[in-house]
Short mmCIF file of C-alpha atoms and ligand atoms in Angstrom, two decimals:
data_model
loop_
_atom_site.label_atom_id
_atom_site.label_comp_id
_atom_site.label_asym_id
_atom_site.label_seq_id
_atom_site.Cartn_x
_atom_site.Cartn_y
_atom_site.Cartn_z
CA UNK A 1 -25.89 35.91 32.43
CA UNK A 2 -23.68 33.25 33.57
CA UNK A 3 -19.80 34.16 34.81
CA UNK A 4 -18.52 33.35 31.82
CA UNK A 5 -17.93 36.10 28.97
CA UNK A 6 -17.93 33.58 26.13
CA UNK A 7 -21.01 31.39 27.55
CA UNK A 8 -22.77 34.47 27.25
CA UNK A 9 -22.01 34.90 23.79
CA UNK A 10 -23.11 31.17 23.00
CA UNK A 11 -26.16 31.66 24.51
CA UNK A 12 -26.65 35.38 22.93
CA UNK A 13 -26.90 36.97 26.10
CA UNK A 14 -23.68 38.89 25.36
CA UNK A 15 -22.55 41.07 22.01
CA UNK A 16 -20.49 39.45 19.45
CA UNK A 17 -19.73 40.04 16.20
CA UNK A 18 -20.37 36.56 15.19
CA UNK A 19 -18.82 35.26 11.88
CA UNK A 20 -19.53 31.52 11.75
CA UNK A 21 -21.51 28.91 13.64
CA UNK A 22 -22.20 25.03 14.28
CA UNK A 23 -23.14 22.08 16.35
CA UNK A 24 -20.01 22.33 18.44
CA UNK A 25 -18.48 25.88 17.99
CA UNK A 26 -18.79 29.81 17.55
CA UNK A 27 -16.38 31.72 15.69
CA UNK A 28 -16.75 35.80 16.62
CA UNK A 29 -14.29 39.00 16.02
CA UNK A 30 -12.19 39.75 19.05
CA UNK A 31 -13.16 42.40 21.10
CA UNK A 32 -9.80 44.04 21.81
CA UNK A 33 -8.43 42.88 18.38
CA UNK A 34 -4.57 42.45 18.01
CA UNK A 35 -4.61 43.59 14.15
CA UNK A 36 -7.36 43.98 11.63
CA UNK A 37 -9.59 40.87 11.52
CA UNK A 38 -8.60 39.14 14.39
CA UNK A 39 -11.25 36.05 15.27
CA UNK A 40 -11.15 33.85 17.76
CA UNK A 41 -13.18 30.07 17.78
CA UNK A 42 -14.48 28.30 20.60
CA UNK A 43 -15.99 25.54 21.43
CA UNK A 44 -19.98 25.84 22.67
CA UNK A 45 -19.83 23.55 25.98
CA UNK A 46 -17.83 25.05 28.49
CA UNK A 47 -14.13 24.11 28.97
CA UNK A 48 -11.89 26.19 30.57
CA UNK A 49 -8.37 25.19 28.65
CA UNK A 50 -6.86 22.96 26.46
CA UNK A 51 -6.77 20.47 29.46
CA UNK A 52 -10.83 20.31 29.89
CA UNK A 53 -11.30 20.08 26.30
CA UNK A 54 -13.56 16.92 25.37
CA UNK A 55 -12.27 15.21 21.67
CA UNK A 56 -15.39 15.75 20.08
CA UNK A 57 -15.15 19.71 20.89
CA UNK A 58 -11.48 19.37 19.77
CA UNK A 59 -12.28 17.91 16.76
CA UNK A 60 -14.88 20.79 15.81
CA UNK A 61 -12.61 23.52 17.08
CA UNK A 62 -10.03 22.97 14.35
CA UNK A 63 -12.30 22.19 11.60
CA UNK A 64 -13.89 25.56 12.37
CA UNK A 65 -10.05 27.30 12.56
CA UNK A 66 -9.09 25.70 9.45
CA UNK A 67 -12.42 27.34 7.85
CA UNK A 68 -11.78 30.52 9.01
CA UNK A 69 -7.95 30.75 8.28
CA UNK A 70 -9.36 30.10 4.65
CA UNK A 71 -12.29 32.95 5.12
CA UNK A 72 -9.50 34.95 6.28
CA UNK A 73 -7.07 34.79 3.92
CA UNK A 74 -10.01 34.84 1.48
CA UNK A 75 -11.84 38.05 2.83
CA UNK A 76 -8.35 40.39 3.77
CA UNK A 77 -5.38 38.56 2.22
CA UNK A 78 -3.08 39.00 5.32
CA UNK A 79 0.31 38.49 4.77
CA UNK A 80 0.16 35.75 6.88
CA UNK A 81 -1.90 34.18 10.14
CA UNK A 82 -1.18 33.68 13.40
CA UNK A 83 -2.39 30.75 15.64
CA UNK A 84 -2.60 31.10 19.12
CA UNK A 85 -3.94 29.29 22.17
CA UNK A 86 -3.07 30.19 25.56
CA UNK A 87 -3.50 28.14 28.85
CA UNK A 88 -4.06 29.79 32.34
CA UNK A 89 -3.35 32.89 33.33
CA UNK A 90 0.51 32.99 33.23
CA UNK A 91 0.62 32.21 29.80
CA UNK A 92 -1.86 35.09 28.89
CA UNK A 93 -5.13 32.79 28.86
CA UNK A 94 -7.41 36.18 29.99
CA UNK A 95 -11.08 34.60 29.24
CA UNK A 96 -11.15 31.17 31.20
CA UNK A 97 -12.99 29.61 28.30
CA UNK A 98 -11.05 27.63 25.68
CA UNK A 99 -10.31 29.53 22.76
CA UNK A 100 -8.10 30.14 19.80
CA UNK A 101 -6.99 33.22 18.12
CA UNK A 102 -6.83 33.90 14.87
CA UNK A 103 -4.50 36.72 13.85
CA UNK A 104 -4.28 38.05 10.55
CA UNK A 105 -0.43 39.53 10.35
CA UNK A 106 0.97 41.77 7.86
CA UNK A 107 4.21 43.97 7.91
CA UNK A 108 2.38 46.52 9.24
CA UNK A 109 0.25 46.42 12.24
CA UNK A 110 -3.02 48.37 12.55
CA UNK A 111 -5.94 47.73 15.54
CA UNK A 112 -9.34 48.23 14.34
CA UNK A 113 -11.77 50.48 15.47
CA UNK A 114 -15.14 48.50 16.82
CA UNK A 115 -17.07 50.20 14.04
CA UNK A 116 -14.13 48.45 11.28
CA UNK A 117 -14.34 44.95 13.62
CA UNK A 118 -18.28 44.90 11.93
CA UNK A 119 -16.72 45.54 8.37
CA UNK A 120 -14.31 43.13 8.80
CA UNK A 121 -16.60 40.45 9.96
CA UNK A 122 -18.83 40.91 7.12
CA UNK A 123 -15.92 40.15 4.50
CA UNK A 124 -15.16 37.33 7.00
CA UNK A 125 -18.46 36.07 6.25
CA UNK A 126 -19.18 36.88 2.84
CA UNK A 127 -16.06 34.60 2.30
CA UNK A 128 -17.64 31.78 4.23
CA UNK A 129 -20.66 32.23 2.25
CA UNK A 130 -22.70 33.02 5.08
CA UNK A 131 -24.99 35.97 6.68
CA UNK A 132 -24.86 37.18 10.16
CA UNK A 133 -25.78 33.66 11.99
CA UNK A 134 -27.37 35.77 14.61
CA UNK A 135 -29.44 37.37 12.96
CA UNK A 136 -32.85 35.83 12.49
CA UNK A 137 -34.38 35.67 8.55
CA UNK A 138 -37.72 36.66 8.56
ZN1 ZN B 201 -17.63 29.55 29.16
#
């Protein structure tokens, strides 16, 4: 285990619920979700914040949001999305590993329980046309 929550994840040393993976990034359901379906992407490599992001990482990180706004909207037609990305710890950045939220919103807000965060991945991916990445085909 390394001292980094998310570089766990990466290297599958720590749980996620992992919806969609690449070269460059992971996407995974929030632990502590804000509403129903919230994801968040990151970039593989290590980078603390928006200010140790490489371009190439940068580059994959929103190609992999704008995929999974789509899978989102797809899988549990929000009434709209929300797009964060925090930077330190004053403005709420709580994992020191680049990432960005996605946050399905609708007029009314519900938190998921961590058995419904496995449902909702599952329509996450079903809409990306994918199975579990994680989990090996044999
Ligand atoms: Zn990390």
């Amino acid at each position: 285990m390394s001292d980094c929550t998310f570089c766990d994840i990466v290297s599958g040393e720590g749980p996620a619920e992992v919806v969609f993976e690449d070269e460059l990034t992971l996407a995974f359901m929030d632990i502590v979700p804000y509403t129903d379906g919230h994801t968040l992407v990151i970039p593989k490599r290590h980078s603390a914040d928006i200010f140790e992001l490489e371009q190439p990482e940068a580059d994959a990180v929103w190609r992999t949001t704008i995929r999974l706004a789509h899978a989102i909207r797809d899988a549990l037609s929000p009434a709209g999305l929300t797009v964060r990305q925090a930077n330190g710890r004053v403005a709420d950045q709580h994992i020191m590993h680049f990432h960005i939220h996605l946050i399905p919103r609708d007029q009314r807000e519900k938190r998921g329980s961590l058995t419904q965060i496995g449902e909702f991945a599952e329509r996450i991916r079903a809409a990306l046309g994918r199975s579990d990445p994680r989990t090996p085909t044999s």
